[in-house]
């Protein structure tokens, strides 16, 4: 490894001057073939109308050594979600040529943690750019007041849209096929960006949505909003099936068949019951209680006390209360002992706790020791921005599905790939399906969607089998 360029002498990474990125050369062996590539790590300045730098956006660009002209090499822009998450999860989890080493089932080995070659990297198919939005990773606004400009649905979309414009301009990639991939809130951002960019003259060839949420009405358990209770139910059933909390006759069915059966009940009898409210007859209520208990593994008494409505954190705590453990939100297959068995909600998410230390350590080691990017700034894996976020409306029901529809109708050649995990209690698959079914797309544009499902959680790629399958599915989609 050798640096082609070094940071300007004396320039510190937290000063608001434009810095020279660090460029290093690397290689990886994939399927017996050596692939050489460069990595650029640096911060892109975002300026106001007075040409003053308001923020620095950290990015890492992987460019494969290739004799083909740029117009023949697809460029993939990648980001995660939160809001407030860095891009490390997709970067070191599935897409990049390096990966945080994990056990085959997705759990972490004992510390210290290590970075290893990723045999399932997407570098063969794309040049890769990972972006950390302002307030995450090493990305910073010049001051707290300016940061508010970027910490909201629209400001976030506009700032990343400007980053993309600058990147393809500075790197002469306007003629390259352009793709984006987002995970979780990154799908909210991705859909919004697709609509924003097309109006700026930047058309996408494809958009990949991993663990999707576009319409937050499908997820927010708020008073008067019954939709999440309906849309989470199939994932509750899959989780109860996985942990063997259902009757043997149900456990003998494939989980995919169970999910379809529960979806029919959720969108039919259960939805009707919730919409009736206090008008639901006692006989009808008793039938719904019995069916909910059958599919969720929870007692009829517990469900009745909660008026037929089960919030997801309470489900995580209640399902295995008799075993003294809670199930994960990001991946409901994972469990942890937490004590305080009488509490209503978990103290922490076992699935997040299982991966966060490893990814944090691996990235900090990788960026400094292998890529030579030095900074005293803390790399914000999760920037704590959720409570500071400007959601753009009074009820927090942010919805970027309309922006995606606009992009698809204005650019009918854009393809959309959707990946969902059966055990994802953060962005359940039924919520994404509901959103797509209510976008009002022209019939011809529905064919632009490819949807794939995985026996995993929110970050399906942490498990080696799903990691390989995800790449295979993306290759088939391209």
XYZ file of C-alpha atoms in Angstrom:
478
model
C 0.000 0.000 0.000
C 1.314 3.448 -0.901
C -0.232 6.912 -0.694
C -0.500 8.778 -3.978
C -1.539 11.942 -2.196
C -1.243 13.041 1.384
C -3.261 15.612 3.308
C -2.020 19.161 3.040
C 0.772 19.829 5.506
C -0.586 21.141 8.764
C -4.229 20.779 7.767
C -6.287 19.132 10.457
C -9.368 17.122 9.542
C -11.629 19.235 11.736
C -10.683 22.583 10.123
C -13.059 24.043 7.556
C -10.648 24.298 4.672
C -10.807 22.123 1.613
C -8.436 19.225 2.116
C -6.652 16.944 -0.314
C -8.075 13.419 -0.141
C -5.882 10.436 0.685
C -5.574 7.978 -2.214
C -4.178 4.480 -1.714
C -3.755 1.431 -3.946
C -5.011 -2.048 -3.086
C -5.923 -5.408 -4.529
C -8.284 -8.258 -3.704
C -8.574 -11.802 -5.051
C -12.085 -12.761 -6.157
C -12.786 -16.188 -7.604
C -9.087 -16.661 -8.300
C -8.795 -13.329 -10.115
C -6.758 -10.412 -8.726
C -8.608 -7.108 -8.888
C -6.627 -3.912 -8.377
C -8.358 -0.775 -7.173
C -7.769 2.608 -5.582
C -9.475 4.033 -2.517
C -10.018 7.764 -2.058
C -10.859 8.880 1.478
C -11.634 12.518 2.082
C -14.192 15.202 2.831
C -16.191 17.006 0.175
C -16.921 20.661 1.029
C -20.524 21.845 0.770
C -20.691 25.586 0.180
C -23.390 28.236 0.445
C -24.199 30.907 -2.137
C -21.275 33.001 -0.845
C -18.869 30.107 -1.546
C -18.336 29.623 2.197
C -17.868 26.047 3.390
C -20.841 25.115 5.563
C -20.106 21.415 5.960
C -17.569 18.726 5.135
C -18.966 15.367 3.965
C -16.692 12.379 4.465
C -16.689 9.786 1.700
C -14.743 6.777 0.547
C -14.596 5.964 -3.168
C -13.445 2.607 -4.535
C -12.418 2.726 -8.198
C -11.409 -0.498 -9.917
C -8.403 -0.352 -12.235
C -10.147 -0.778 -15.556
C -9.355 -0.073 -19.178
C -13.002 0.655 -19.931
C -14.055 4.304 -20.289
C -16.005 5.792 -17.392
C -19.263 5.774 -19.355
C -19.171 1.959 -19.345
C -18.469 1.596 -15.610
C -21.533 1.777 -13.334
C -21.153 4.035 -10.283
C -22.934 3.044 -7.055
C -23.606 5.641 -4.343
C -24.173 4.022 -0.928
C -25.479 5.273 2.419
C -27.197 3.898 5.490
C -29.954 5.444 7.527
C -30.784 6.274 11.131
C -31.250 9.140 10.550
C -27.848 9.620 12.100
C -26.093 6.489 10.897
C -22.783 6.432 9.070
C -22.320 4.302 5.945
C -20.243 1.688 7.760
C -22.888 -1.054 7.796
C -23.269 -1.480 4.038
C -19.599 -0.593 3.601
C -18.053 -3.211 5.883
C -21.059 -5.514 5.916
C -21.789 -6.367 2.311
C -20.736 -4.051 -0.531
C -17.123 -3.042 0.028
C -14.047 -5.196 -0.687
C -13.350 -5.405 3.054
C -15.677 -6.823 5.682
C -15.871 -6.886 9.455
C -15.075 -10.508 10.305
C -18.070 -12.327 11.781
C -19.099 -15.861 12.547
C -21.129 -17.608 9.812
C -24.425 -17.049 11.689
C -23.849 -13.284 11.855
C -22.703 -13.045 15.463
C -19.388 -11.462 16.401
C -16.271 -13.376 17.342
C -14.550 -12.425 20.614
C -12.568 -9.146 20.535
C -10.228 -7.905 19.208
C -12.102 -7.582 15.936
C -10.578 -7.865 12.486
C -11.166 -6.701 8.916
C -10.955 -9.357 6.216
C -11.376 -9.549 2.435
C -15.001 -9.712 1.354
C -15.464 -12.435 -1.297
C -18.959 -11.082 -1.988
C -18.009 -7.457 -2.668
C -19.878 -5.615 -5.415
C -16.648 -3.998 -6.632
C -16.596 -6.253 -9.711
C -19.864 -4.726 -10.915
C -19.604 -1.109 -9.688
C -17.252 1.645 -8.726
C -18.348 2.340 -5.149
C -18.857 5.585 -3.199
C -19.821 5.481 0.487
C -21.185 8.732 1.950
C -21.524 9.769 5.594
C -24.232 12.460 5.872
C -23.498 15.543 7.958
C -23.221 14.665 11.650
C -22.232 11.046 10.975
C -18.819 9.481 10.442
C -16.236 12.261 10.042
C -18.785 14.589 8.402
C -19.389 17.853 10.235
C -21.159 21.183 9.827
C -19.176 24.309 10.698
C -21.276 24.920 13.839
C -24.366 23.654 15.643
C -26.668 26.255 14.137
C -25.592 25.446 10.587
C -25.991 21.738 11.296
C -29.751 22.207 11.634
C -29.848 22.985 7.917
C -28.764 19.413 7.185
C -30.620 17.563 9.943
C -34.014 17.103 8.370
C -35.731 15.189 5.605
C -35.384 17.863 2.929
C -32.047 19.339 4.014
C -30.538 15.868 4.084
C -31.785 15.100 0.563
C -30.517 18.419 -0.780
C -27.059 18.064 0.801
C -26.529 14.526 -0.508
C -27.874 15.598 -3.878
C -25.255 18.345 -3.961
C -22.559 15.873 -2.923
C -23.510 13.554 -5.790
C -23.486 16.455 -8.270
C -20.041 17.526 -7.077
C -18.645 13.998 -7.124
C -19.719 13.146 -10.656
C -18.544 16.586 -11.805
C -15.102 16.477 -10.183
C -14.533 12.871 -11.222
C -15.970 13.228 -14.746
C -18.665 10.594 -14.188
C -21.684 12.334 -15.725
C -21.760 9.706 -18.482
C -21.543 6.693 -16.128
C -24.624 4.581 -15.338
C -25.614 5.864 -11.884
C -27.045 3.658 -9.134
C -27.874 4.300 -5.477
C -28.309 1.916 -2.571
C -29.760 2.822 0.813
C -30.610 0.858 3.918
C -33.376 1.592 6.439
C -33.783 5.401 6.622
C -31.349 5.300 3.724
C -34.273 3.980 1.651
C -36.329 7.012 2.727
C -33.404 9.174 1.655
C -32.852 7.172 -1.543
C -36.445 7.514 -2.708
C -36.377 11.238 -1.950
C -33.059 11.648 -3.743
C -34.308 9.804 -6.824
C -37.116 12.359 -7.159
C -34.840 15.299 -6.298
C -32.051 14.340 -8.715
C -34.272 13.734 -11.728
C -35.416 17.350 -11.449
C -31.729 18.374 -11.444
C -31.113 16.470 -14.667
C -29.484 13.468 -12.945
C -31.285 10.233 -13.840
C -30.641 6.955 -12.064
C -30.237 3.641 -13.832
C -31.243 1.833 -10.670
C -32.156 2.226 -6.998
C -31.591 -0.498 -4.408
C -33.682 -0.396 -1.242
C -32.519 -2.618 1.629
C -34.925 -2.929 4.591
C -37.336 -0.333 3.298
C -39.343 2.431 4.923
C -40.715 5.195 2.717
C -43.933 6.009 4.588
C -43.517 6.385 8.342
C -47.218 5.980 8.984
C -46.553 2.279 8.452
C -44.116 2.183 11.399
C -45.141 4.729 14.018
C -47.232 3.317 16.853
C -49.137 6.515 17.603
C -52.612 7.075 19.000
C -55.219 6.628 16.282
C -52.847 5.008 13.789
C -53.689 1.302 13.576
C -51.648 0.610 10.456
C -48.407 -0.561 12.165
C -50.236 -3.134 14.287
C -51.492 -4.735 11.083
C -48.227 -4.529 9.168
C -46.002 -5.852 11.970
C -48.148 -8.923 12.597
C -46.585 -11.177 9.893
C -43.123 -10.482 11.357
C -44.379 -11.215 14.871
C -45.602 -14.583 13.571
C -42.290 -15.333 11.823
C -40.422 -14.469 15.038
C -42.675 -16.662 17.195
C -42.233 -19.475 14.640
C -38.440 -19.122 14.779
C -38.397 -19.314 18.593
C -40.854 -22.248 18.617
C -43.559 -20.403 20.527
C -46.374 -21.626 18.280
C -48.345 -24.860 18.133
C -46.556 -27.849 16.567
C -48.951 -27.941 13.622
C -47.863 -24.379 12.738
C -44.179 -25.027 13.394
C -44.287 -27.842 10.841
C -45.115 -25.345 8.071
C -42.434 -23.406 6.179
C -42.183 -19.879 7.542
C -42.974 -18.443 4.090
C -46.382 -20.170 4.065
C -47.101 -19.030 7.610
C -46.310 -15.434 6.662
C -48.733 -15.526 3.723
C -51.436 -16.972 5.956
C -50.916 -14.292 8.596
C -50.863 -11.538 5.970
C -54.318 -12.658 4.795
C -55.619 -12.507 8.368
C -53.883 -9.189 9.133
C -55.196 -7.398 6.047
C -58.649 -8.948 6.410
C -60.267 -9.859 9.722
C -57.693 -8.151 11.941
C -57.724 -4.854 10.051
C -61.524 -4.851 10.071
C -61.575 -5.489 13.816
C -59.206 -2.616 14.572
C -61.119 -0.248 12.316
C -64.361 -1.061 14.160
C -62.889 0.116 17.444
C -65.454 0.006 20.268
C -68.069 -1.181 17.796
C -66.411 -4.616 17.700
C -68.846 -7.202 19.101
C -67.733 -9.432 22.021
C -67.976 -12.564 19.882
C -65.862 -10.944 17.163
C -63.298 -9.773 19.707
C -62.979 -13.251 21.220
C -62.277 -14.740 17.793
C -59.625 -12.136 17.034
C -57.971 -12.698 20.431
C -57.721 -16.439 19.808
C -56.221 -15.964 16.354
C -53.721 -13.334 17.504
C -52.541 -15.616 20.304
C -52.202 -18.490 17.839
C -49.991 -16.466 15.504
C -47.934 -14.401 17.974
C -47.215 -16.848 20.797
C -48.542 -14.286 23.289
C -51.333 -15.019 25.749
C -54.906 -13.941 25.076
C -54.871 -12.140 28.426
C -51.829 -10.060 27.437
C -53.314 -9.196 24.046
C -56.693 -8.355 25.542
C -55.123 -6.008 28.086
C -53.530 -4.131 25.187
C -56.779 -3.806 23.284
C -55.646 -6.171 20.475
C -52.737 -3.832 19.655
C -49.163 -5.046 20.194
C -46.385 -2.466 19.955
C -43.096 -3.906 18.678
C -40.881 -3.128 21.675
C -43.415 -4.757 23.973
C -43.490 -7.785 21.706
C -39.680 -8.032 21.915
C -39.915 -8.093 25.718
C -42.987 -10.305 26.100
C -42.455 -13.135 23.605
C -39.725 -14.959 25.565
C -40.361 -13.467 28.990
C -40.839 -16.990 30.352
C -37.273 -17.813 29.259
C -35.841 -14.634 30.772
C -34.640 -13.184 27.463
C -35.712 -10.511 24.977
C -35.616 -10.723 21.189
C -33.895 -8.234 18.925
C -35.548 -5.424 16.996
C -33.114 -5.320 14.077
C -32.983 -9.109 13.979
C -35.613 -10.892 16.028
C -33.736 -14.209 15.876
C -31.121 -12.813 18.283
C -31.784 -12.767 22.031
C -30.178 -11.528 25.245
C -30.687 -11.745 28.975
C -31.298 -8.294 30.438
C -32.782 -8.806 33.877
C -35.664 -6.646 35.075
C -38.135 -9.249 33.795
C -41.111 -7.171 34.929
C -40.343 -4.259 32.581
C -42.622 -3.457 29.634
C -39.815 -2.796 27.146
C -36.253 -4.107 26.535
C -33.305 -2.208 27.989
C -31.401 -2.528 24.692
C -31.617 -4.227 21.324
C -29.665 -7.525 21.412
C -29.218 -7.487 17.647
C -27.638 -4.023 17.642
C -25.436 -4.833 20.615
C -24.232 -7.973 18.822
C -22.648 -6.086 15.916
C -21.990 -2.466 16.897
C -18.658 -2.903 18.764
C -17.150 -4.966 15.958
C -18.077 -2.562 13.174
C -16.865 0.425 15.211
C -13.476 -1.088 15.951
C -13.032 -2.476 12.445
C -13.744 0.812 10.705
C -11.476 2.877 12.943
C -8.661 0.410 12.428
C -9.227 0.091 8.685
C -9.494 3.791 7.787
C -6.388 4.743 9.739
C -4.091 1.743 9.395
C -4.883 0.527 5.869
C -6.094 3.720 4.190
C -3.890 6.231 5.989
C -6.677 8.710 6.759
C -5.859 10.381 10.074
C -8.222 12.416 12.211
C -8.711 13.128 15.899
C -12.449 13.424 15.268
C -14.649 10.673 16.617
C -16.066 8.578 13.798
C -19.773 8.751 14.611
C -21.113 5.284 13.802
C -24.488 6.552 15.021
C -24.651 10.319 15.362
C -27.561 10.558 17.789
C -29.568 12.720 15.376
C -32.939 10.980 15.545
C -34.389 13.275 18.199
C -32.925 16.358 16.465
C -34.369 15.492 13.053
C -36.792 17.815 11.275
C -39.346 15.348 9.933
C -41.070 18.002 7.875
C -44.625 17.745 9.182
C -46.642 17.857 12.361
C -47.280 14.142 12.856
C -43.890 12.663 11.904
C -45.473 10.633 9.105
C -42.680 11.408 6.656
C -43.363 9.893 3.231
C -40.987 9.876 0.257
C -42.963 7.335 -1.782
C -44.291 10.214 -3.881
C -40.751 11.251 -4.797
C -40.005 7.694 -5.928
C -43.173 7.657 -8.007
C -42.151 10.955 -9.591
C -38.712 9.559 -10.458
C -40.217 6.423 -12.009
C -42.750 8.289 -14.092
C -40.185 10.830 -15.334
C -37.503 8.175 -15.891
C -39.278 4.937 -16.925
C -35.908 3.186 -17.387
C -35.004 3.293 -13.694
C -35.137 -0.125 -12.051
C -35.815 -0.701 -8.334
C -34.487 -3.623 -6.291
C -36.039 -4.267 -2.868
C -34.484 -6.568 -0.226
C -36.371 -7.440 2.967
C -35.718 -9.786 5.905
C -38.437 -11.932 7.472
C -37.129 -11.237 10.996
C -36.860 -7.464 10.734
C -38.843 -5.682 13.469
C -37.428 -2.274 12.508
C -38.768 -2.092 8.932
C -41.077 -5.106 8.482
C -41.549 -6.427 4.957
C -45.331 -6.011 5.008
C -44.943 -2.272 5.592
C -42.840 -1.925 2.441
C -45.323 -4.000 0.440
C -48.188 -1.819 1.675
C -46.320 1.331 0.640
C -45.555 0.071 -2.856
C -49.178 -1.019 -3.299
C -50.393 2.496 -2.437
C -47.995 4.567 -4.574
C -50.459 4.895 -7.446
C -47.874 3.864 -10.005
C -48.868 3.419 -13.631
C -49.312 -0.285 -14.360
C -46.323 -0.303 -16.711
C -43.993 0.991 -13.982
C -44.804 -1.811 -11.529
C -42.643 -4.051 -13.694
C -39.655 -1.871 -12.704
C -39.693 -3.467 -9.219
C -37.825 -6.607 -8.179
C -38.475 -7.805 -4.623
C -36.464 -10.431 -2.765
C -36.855 -11.846 0.736
C -34.309 -13.369 3.110
C -34.537 -15.571 6.226
C -32.697 -12.925 8.204
C -33.210 -9.548 9.842
C -32.778 -5.862 9.078
C -29.159 -6.363 8.043
C -29.629 -9.640 6.228
C -26.020 -9.634 5.018
C -24.470 -10.281 8.432
C -25.232 -13.963 7.848
C -22.886 -15.470 5.276
C -25.554 -17.382 3.355
C -27.752 -14.311 2.969
C -24.713 -12.185 2.094
C -23.959 -14.458 -0.860
C -27.609 -14.676 -1.885
C -28.028 -10.907 -1.807
C -25.142 -10.436 -4.211
C -26.465 -13.172 -6.487
C -29.878 -11.525 -6.549
C -28.387 -8.114 -7.338
C -26.361 -9.594 -10.195
C -29.519 -11.167 -11.634
C -31.299 -7.821 -11.336
C -28.666 -5.771 -13.142
